[in-house]
Every structure is written in C-alpha cells, then in structure tokens.
Short mmCIF file of C-alpha atoms in Angstrom, two decimals:
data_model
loop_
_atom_site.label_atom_id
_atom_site.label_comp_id
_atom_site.label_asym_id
_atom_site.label_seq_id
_atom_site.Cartn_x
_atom_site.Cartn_y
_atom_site.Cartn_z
CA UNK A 44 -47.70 -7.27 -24.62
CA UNK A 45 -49.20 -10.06 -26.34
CA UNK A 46 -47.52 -12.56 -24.13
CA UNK A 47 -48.93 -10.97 -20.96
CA UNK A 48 -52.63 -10.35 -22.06
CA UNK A 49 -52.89 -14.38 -23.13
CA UNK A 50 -51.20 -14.85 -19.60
CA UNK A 51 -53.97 -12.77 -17.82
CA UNK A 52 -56.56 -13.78 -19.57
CA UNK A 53 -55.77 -17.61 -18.69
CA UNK A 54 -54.99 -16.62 -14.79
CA UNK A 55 -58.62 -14.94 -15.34
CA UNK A 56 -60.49 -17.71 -17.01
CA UNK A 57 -58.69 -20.19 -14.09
CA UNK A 58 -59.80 -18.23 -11.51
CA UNK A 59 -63.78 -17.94 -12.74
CA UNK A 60 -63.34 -21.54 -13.31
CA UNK A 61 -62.45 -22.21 -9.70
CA UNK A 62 -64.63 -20.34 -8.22
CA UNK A 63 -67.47 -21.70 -10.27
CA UNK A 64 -66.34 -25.40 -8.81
CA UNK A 65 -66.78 -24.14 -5.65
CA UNK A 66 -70.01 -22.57 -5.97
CA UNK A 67 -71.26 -26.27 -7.63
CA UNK A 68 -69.56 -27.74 -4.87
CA UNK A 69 -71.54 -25.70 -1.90
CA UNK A 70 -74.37 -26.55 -4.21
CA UNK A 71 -74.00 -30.19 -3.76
CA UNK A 72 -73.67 -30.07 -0.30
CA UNK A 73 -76.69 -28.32 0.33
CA UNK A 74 -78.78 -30.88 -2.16
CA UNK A 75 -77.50 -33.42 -0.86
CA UNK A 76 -79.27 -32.65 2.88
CA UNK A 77 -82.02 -31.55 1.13
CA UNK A 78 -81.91 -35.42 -0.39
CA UNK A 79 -81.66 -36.72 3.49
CA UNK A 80 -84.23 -34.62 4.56
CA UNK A 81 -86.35 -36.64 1.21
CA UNK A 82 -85.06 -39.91 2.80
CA UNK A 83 -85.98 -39.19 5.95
CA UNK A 84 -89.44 -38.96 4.85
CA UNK A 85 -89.32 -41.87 2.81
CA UNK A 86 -88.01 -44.25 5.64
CA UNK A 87 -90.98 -42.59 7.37
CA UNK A 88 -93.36 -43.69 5.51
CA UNK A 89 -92.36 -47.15 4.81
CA UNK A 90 -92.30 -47.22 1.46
CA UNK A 91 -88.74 -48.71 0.91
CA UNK A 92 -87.49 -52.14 1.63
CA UNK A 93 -84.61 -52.69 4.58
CA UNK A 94 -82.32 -53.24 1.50
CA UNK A 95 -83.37 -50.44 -0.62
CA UNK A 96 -82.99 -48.25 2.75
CA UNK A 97 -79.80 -49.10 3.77
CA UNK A 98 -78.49 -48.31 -0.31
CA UNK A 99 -79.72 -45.03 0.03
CA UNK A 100 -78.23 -44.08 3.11
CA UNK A 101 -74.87 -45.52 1.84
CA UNK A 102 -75.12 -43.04 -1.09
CA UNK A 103 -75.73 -40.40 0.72
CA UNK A 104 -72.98 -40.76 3.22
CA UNK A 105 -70.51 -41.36 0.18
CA UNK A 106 -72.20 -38.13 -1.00
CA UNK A 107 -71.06 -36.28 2.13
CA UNK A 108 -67.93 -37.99 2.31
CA UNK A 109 -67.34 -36.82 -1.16
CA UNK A 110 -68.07 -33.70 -0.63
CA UNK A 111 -65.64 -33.57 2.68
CA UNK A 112 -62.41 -34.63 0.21
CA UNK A 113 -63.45 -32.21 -2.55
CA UNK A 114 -63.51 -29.60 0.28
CA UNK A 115 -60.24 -30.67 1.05
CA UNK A 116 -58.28 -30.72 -2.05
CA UNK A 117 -59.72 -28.11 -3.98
CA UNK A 118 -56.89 -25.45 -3.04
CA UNK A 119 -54.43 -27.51 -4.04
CA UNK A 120 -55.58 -28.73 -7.38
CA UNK A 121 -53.98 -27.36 -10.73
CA UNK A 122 -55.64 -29.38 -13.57
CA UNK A 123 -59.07 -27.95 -12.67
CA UNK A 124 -61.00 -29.24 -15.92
CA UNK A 125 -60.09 -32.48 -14.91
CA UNK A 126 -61.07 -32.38 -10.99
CA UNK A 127 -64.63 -30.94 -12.29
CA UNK A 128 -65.01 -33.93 -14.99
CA UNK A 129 -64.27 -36.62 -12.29
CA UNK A 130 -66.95 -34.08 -9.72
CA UNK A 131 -69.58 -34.54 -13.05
CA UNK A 132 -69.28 -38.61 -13.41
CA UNK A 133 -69.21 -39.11 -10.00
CA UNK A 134 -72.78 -37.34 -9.47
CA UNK A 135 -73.92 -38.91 -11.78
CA UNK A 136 -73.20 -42.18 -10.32
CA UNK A 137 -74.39 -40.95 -7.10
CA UNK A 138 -77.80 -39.64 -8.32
CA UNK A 139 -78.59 -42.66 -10.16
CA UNK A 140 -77.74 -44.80 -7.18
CA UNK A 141 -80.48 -42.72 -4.97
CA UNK A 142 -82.96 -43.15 -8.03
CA UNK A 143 -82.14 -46.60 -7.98
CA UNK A 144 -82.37 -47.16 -4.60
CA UNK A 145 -85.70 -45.36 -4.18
CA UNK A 146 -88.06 -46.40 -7.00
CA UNK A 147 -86.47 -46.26 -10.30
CA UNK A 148 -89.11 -44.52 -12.62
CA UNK A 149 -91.25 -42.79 -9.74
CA UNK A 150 -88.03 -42.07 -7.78
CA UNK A 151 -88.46 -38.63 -5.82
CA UNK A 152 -84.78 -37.91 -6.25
CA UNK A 153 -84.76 -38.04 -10.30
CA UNK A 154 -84.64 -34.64 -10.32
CA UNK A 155 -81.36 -33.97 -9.19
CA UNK A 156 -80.28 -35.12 -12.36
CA UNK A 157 -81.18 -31.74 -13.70
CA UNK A 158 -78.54 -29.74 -11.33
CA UNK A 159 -75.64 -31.88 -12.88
CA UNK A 160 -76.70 -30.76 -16.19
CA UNK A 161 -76.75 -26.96 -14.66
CA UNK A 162 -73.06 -27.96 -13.61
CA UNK A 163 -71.83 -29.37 -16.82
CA UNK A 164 -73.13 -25.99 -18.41
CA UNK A 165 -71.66 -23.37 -15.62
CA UNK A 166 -67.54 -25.18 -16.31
CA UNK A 167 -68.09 -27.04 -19.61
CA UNK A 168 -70.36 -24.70 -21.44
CA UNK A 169 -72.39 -26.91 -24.38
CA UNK A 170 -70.60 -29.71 -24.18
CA UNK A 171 -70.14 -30.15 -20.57
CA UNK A 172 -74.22 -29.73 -20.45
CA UNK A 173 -75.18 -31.80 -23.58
CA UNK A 174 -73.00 -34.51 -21.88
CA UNK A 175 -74.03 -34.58 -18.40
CA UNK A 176 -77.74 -34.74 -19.80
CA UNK A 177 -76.75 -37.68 -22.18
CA UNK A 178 -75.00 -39.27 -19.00
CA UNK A 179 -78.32 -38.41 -17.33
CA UNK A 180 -80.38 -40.06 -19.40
CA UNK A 181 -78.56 -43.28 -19.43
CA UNK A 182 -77.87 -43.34 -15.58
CA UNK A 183 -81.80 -43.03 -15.43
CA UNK A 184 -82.40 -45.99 -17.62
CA UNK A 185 -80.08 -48.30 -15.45
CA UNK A 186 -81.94 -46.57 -12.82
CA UNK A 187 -84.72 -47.77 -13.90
CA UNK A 188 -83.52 -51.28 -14.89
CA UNK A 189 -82.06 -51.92 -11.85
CA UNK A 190 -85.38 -51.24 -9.86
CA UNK A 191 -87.33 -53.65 -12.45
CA UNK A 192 -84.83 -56.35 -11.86
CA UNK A 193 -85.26 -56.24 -8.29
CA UNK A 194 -88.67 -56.82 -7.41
CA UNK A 195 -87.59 -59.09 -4.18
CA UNK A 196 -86.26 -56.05 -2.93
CA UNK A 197 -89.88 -54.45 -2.63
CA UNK A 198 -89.32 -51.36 -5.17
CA UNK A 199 -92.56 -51.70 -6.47
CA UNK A 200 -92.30 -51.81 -10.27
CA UNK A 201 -94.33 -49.63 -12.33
CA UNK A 202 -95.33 -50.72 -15.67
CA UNK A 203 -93.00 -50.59 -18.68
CA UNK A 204 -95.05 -48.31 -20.58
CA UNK A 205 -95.19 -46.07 -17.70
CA UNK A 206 -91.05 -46.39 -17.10
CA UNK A 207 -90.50 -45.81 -20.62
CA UNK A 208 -92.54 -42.80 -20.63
CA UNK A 209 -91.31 -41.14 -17.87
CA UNK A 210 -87.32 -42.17 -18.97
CA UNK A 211 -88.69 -40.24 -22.27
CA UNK A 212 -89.85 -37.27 -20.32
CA UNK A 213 -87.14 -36.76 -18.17
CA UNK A 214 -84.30 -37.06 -20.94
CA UNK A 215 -86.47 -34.19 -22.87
CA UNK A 216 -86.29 -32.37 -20.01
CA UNK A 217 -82.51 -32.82 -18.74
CA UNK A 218 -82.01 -32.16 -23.04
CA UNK A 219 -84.20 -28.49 -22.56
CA UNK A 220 -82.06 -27.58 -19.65
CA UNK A 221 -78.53 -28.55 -20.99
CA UNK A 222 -80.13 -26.07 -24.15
CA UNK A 223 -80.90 -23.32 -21.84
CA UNK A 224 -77.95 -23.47 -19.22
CA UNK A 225 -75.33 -23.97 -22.19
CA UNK A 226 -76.57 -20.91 -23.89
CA UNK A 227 -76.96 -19.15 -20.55
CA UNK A 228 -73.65 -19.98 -19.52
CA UNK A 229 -72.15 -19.00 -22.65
CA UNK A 230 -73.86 -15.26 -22.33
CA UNK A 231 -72.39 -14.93 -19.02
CA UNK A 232 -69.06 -16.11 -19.86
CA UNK A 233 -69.23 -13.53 -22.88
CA UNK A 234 -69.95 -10.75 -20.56
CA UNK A 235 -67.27 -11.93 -17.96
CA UNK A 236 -64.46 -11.33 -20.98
CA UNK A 237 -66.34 -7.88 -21.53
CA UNK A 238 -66.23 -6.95 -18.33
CA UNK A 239 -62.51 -7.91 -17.77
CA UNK A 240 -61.86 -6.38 -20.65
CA UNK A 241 -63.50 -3.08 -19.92
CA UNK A 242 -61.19 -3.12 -16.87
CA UNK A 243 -58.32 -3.62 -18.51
CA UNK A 244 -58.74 -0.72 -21.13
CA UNK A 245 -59.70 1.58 -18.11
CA UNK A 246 -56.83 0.65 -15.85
CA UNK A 247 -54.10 0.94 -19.12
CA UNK A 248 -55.93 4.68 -20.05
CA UNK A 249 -55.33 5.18 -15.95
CA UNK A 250 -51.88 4.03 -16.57
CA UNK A 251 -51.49 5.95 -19.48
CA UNK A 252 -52.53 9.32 -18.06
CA UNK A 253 -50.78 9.43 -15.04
CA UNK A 254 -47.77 8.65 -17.23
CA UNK A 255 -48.62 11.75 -19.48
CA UNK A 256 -48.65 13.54 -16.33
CA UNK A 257 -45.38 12.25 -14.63
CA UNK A 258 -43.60 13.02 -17.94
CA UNK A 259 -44.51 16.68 -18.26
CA UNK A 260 -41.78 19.09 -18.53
CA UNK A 261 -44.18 21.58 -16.61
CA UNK A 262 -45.45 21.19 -12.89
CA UNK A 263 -48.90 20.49 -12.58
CA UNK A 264 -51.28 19.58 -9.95
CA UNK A 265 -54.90 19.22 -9.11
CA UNK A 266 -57.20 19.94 -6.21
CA UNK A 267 -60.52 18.78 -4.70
CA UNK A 268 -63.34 21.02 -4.50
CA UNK A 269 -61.97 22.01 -1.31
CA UNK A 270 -58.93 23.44 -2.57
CA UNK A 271 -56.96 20.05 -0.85
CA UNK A 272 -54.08 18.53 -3.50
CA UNK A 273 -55.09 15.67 -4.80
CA UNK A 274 -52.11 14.91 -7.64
CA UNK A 275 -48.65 16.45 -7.45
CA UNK A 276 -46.04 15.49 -10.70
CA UNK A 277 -42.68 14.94 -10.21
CA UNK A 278 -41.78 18.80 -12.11
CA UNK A 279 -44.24 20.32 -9.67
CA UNK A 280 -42.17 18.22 -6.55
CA UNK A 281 -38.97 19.80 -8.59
CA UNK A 282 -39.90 23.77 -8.73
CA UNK A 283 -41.73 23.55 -5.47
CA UNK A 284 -39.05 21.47 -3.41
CA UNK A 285 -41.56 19.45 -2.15
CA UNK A 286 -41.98 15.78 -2.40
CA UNK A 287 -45.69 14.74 -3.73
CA UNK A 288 -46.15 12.70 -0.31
CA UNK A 289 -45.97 16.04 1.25
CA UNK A 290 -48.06 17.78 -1.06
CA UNK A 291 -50.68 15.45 -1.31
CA UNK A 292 -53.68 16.08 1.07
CA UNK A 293 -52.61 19.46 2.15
CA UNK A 294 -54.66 23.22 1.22
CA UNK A 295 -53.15 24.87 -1.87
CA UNK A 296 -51.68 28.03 0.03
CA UNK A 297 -49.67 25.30 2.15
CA UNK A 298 -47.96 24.05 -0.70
CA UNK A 299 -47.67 27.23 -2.66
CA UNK A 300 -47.84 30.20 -0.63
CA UNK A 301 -48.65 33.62 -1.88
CA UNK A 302 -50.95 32.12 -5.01
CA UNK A 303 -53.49 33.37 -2.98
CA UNK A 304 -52.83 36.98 -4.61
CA UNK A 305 -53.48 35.24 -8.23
CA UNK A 306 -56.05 32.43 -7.22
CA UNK A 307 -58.68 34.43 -6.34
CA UNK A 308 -58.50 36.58 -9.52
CA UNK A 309 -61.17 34.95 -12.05
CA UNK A 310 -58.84 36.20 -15.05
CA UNK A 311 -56.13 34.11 -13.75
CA UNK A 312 -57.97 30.79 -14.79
CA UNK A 313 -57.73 31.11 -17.87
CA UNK A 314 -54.34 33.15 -18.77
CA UNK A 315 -50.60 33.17 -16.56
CA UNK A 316 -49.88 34.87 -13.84
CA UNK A 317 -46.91 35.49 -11.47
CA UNK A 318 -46.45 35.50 -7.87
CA UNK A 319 -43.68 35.77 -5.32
CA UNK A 320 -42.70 32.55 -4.20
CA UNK A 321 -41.02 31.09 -1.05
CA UNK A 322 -39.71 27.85 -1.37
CA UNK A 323 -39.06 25.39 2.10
CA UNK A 324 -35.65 26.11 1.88
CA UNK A 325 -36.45 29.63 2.36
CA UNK A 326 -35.33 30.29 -1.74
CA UNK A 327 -37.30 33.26 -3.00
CA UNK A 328 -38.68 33.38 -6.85
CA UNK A 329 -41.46 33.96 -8.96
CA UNK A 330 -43.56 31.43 -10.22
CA UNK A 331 -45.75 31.35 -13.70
CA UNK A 332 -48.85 29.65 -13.18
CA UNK A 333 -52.02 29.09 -15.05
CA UNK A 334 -55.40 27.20 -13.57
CA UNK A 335 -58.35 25.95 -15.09
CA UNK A 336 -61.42 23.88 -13.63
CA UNK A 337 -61.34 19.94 -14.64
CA UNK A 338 -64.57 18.83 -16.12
#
C-alpha cells in the first residue's frame, strides 16, 4: 500500500507540475504580444535607435519562436524540472535583452522581470522564486550596463545615481514578490495534497463500503425516493435470481413482487416480515425481509 500511495502521489505532483508549465507557458505567450504591442509604440515614437530597434524585434521573434518549440515538445518531455529550469534562464535572458535594447534603467519592459519570479515560485516554490529574482536582479544590472556602454547607439543614458537607484528599487521589488509568490505557492501546493488527499480517503471509505456490502451473507438493496433500485449485492442477485444489471433502475415490485403486501405496512420498517415470493424462474418461496429509511 505504501508502494502505491508514493507512486500516486508522484504521478499527482507530475501532473500539477505540468500543467503549471503550461499555464506559465500560455502566460508567456500572451506577454510577450503584450511586449510587441509596447514596441510598437516605442518604434512609434522614435525614441529608439535603428540598432536598438532591430535588437528588440530580434528578441521578440526568438521569444515567439521559443514559445512555438516549447509548444511543441512539451508532451513529450519526462524530466519536467529540468525543461522548466532551462524555460526560467532563458526568460531571463530574453527580458534582459528587451530591457537592454530599450533603455536600460527607464526600460518600459523591466517589469516583466517580475512574472519570471511569479514562475520560479508556481514550479520551484522558494527557491525557484528567490532565484529567478536574484537572476533578475543581475540580468537588470547588465541591462543596465549594456545601455550605458552604448551611448552611440542613442539609448539615452540616465545618470548613475538615477540607474543605481532604480536597479535598487526593482531588485526590492522582484525580492517582495519572490517572498509573496513563494509563500503563496507553497499554501496552494499544501492545499493541493489536502485536497488529493481528501479524495483519496473518500474514494477508499467508497471502496470500503461497497465491499462491506458485496460481502454480506444477507441480500440487501437500496432504493431512490421513488422506490427505483439503486444498489443490488451479489446475495440479493442470489435469492432473487436476478443479476444486479437487471435490478438496477427498475421499481421495487418489479424486482420483488408481492412485497407490496409488507411494504406498505409502517411496522414492517422496522421489524421482519414474510411474503410469498415468485422467482423468474417461476420458483415459489417466502422471503424474510426487513426495511429501514437511509439517513
């Protein structure tokens, strides 16, 4: 039993894991036309070089392209923790390329470094989130280097005071998040394992009453409000010499005729009673029976 829960519970964990990639990966698609629709508008209004515009639109179409493979593979790859680490550098490359690209320290796309921290948290948990923000924070310094160091390029350099202060903000910030997702994450993960858990339990106690029931030495069987069958054990299929398919669905006289004469009989509900019984092979008897309401 042991062997099977740790079995399940790793199929289970794989499978929230996958589907959590995904979900990042639909993510990144959709952020990534949202950061087209920010170039657009850039390129608009002049304010980057040919140079710088041609960069950006490179990393954006390795963005999509990126996004097409990941797309691709995804249902065939096993080592998922892997396949999400390579996912979490190479955004981070990519981001710091557009920030690079587009400004350094005033770039309009620094934000997006925040989402990759939300990423590391949702597969990674702390460590995936205090990582991707530490990764953050250097990829915005190169950022922010490389913009500096290319003036001729017409990035329009803010001053270092200004650069440092805004590198200073933005780590705080991508820090904050990676504290909030991580914990965040880790509650929902905890209440994933409850909830799978609570399922479990429920389906075994399912398991472990209709067992009960399918061992019985005596026939029993339920009904609806209705009066329609609604279980039928294999002793009631026995005495009755009908099979619980048959049974199942049908009005209580169908399956046992004549308990009319006892069923409607208040007393009978809560003590035994006969009645004369006719079985489908035409076998005549008397049958015992007892009934009680379910609650």
């Amino acid at each position: 039993m042991h062997v099977n829960a740790t079995a399940e519970t790793q199929r289970s964990t794989r499978r929230v894991t996958r589907d959590r990639v995904v979900r990042v990966m639909v993510a990144r698609l959709l952020l990534t036309v949202g950061a087209l629709a920010l170039a657009l508008t850039l390129v608009g209004a002049g304010r980057l070089h040919e140079q710088a515009e041609a960069g950006l639109y490179g990393t954006l179409t390795a963005a999509f392209a990126v996004s097409l493979v990941y797309a691709a593979i995804v249902p065939w790859v096993r080592r998922l923790g892997l396949f999400a680490r390579v996912q979490l550098g190479a955004d981070l490359l990519l981001v710091t390329s557009l920030v690079g690209y587009s400004g350094g320290a005033d770039s309009i796309f620094s934000f997006l470094y925040l989402p990759i921290v939300v990423f590391g948290a949702l597969v990674f948990h702390k460590v995936g989130a205090y990582a991707a923000a530490i990764g953050g924070s250097l990829g915005f310094a190169l950022a922010i280097l490389a913009a500096a160091t290319a003036t001729q390029a017409g990035f329009g350099v803010i001053p270092a005071e200004l650069s440092f202060a805004l590198w200073g903000v933005h780590t705080g910030a991508m820090l904050l998040v990676a504290l909030f997702a991580s914990g965040l994450s880790l509650e929902l993960q905890l209440a994933g394992e409850r909830l799978e858990e609570s399922a479990t339990d429920l389906a075994e106690l399912r398991t472990l009453h209709v067992r009960t029931v399918e061992s019985l030495t005596s026939g029993v069987l339920t009904t609806d409000d209705v009066g329609l069958v609604t279980s039928f054990n294999p002793e009631a299929a026995r005495i009755t010499g009908r099979s619980a398919a048959d049974a199942m669905g049908k009005r209580l006289s169908e399956v046992l005729p004549g308990i009319e004469s006892v069923a409607v009989d208040e007393t009978t509900r809560r003590s035994r009673a006969r009645f004369r019984f006719v079985d489908p092979r035409g076998t005549e008897r008397f049958l015992g029976v007892s009934m009680s309401e379910l609650h």
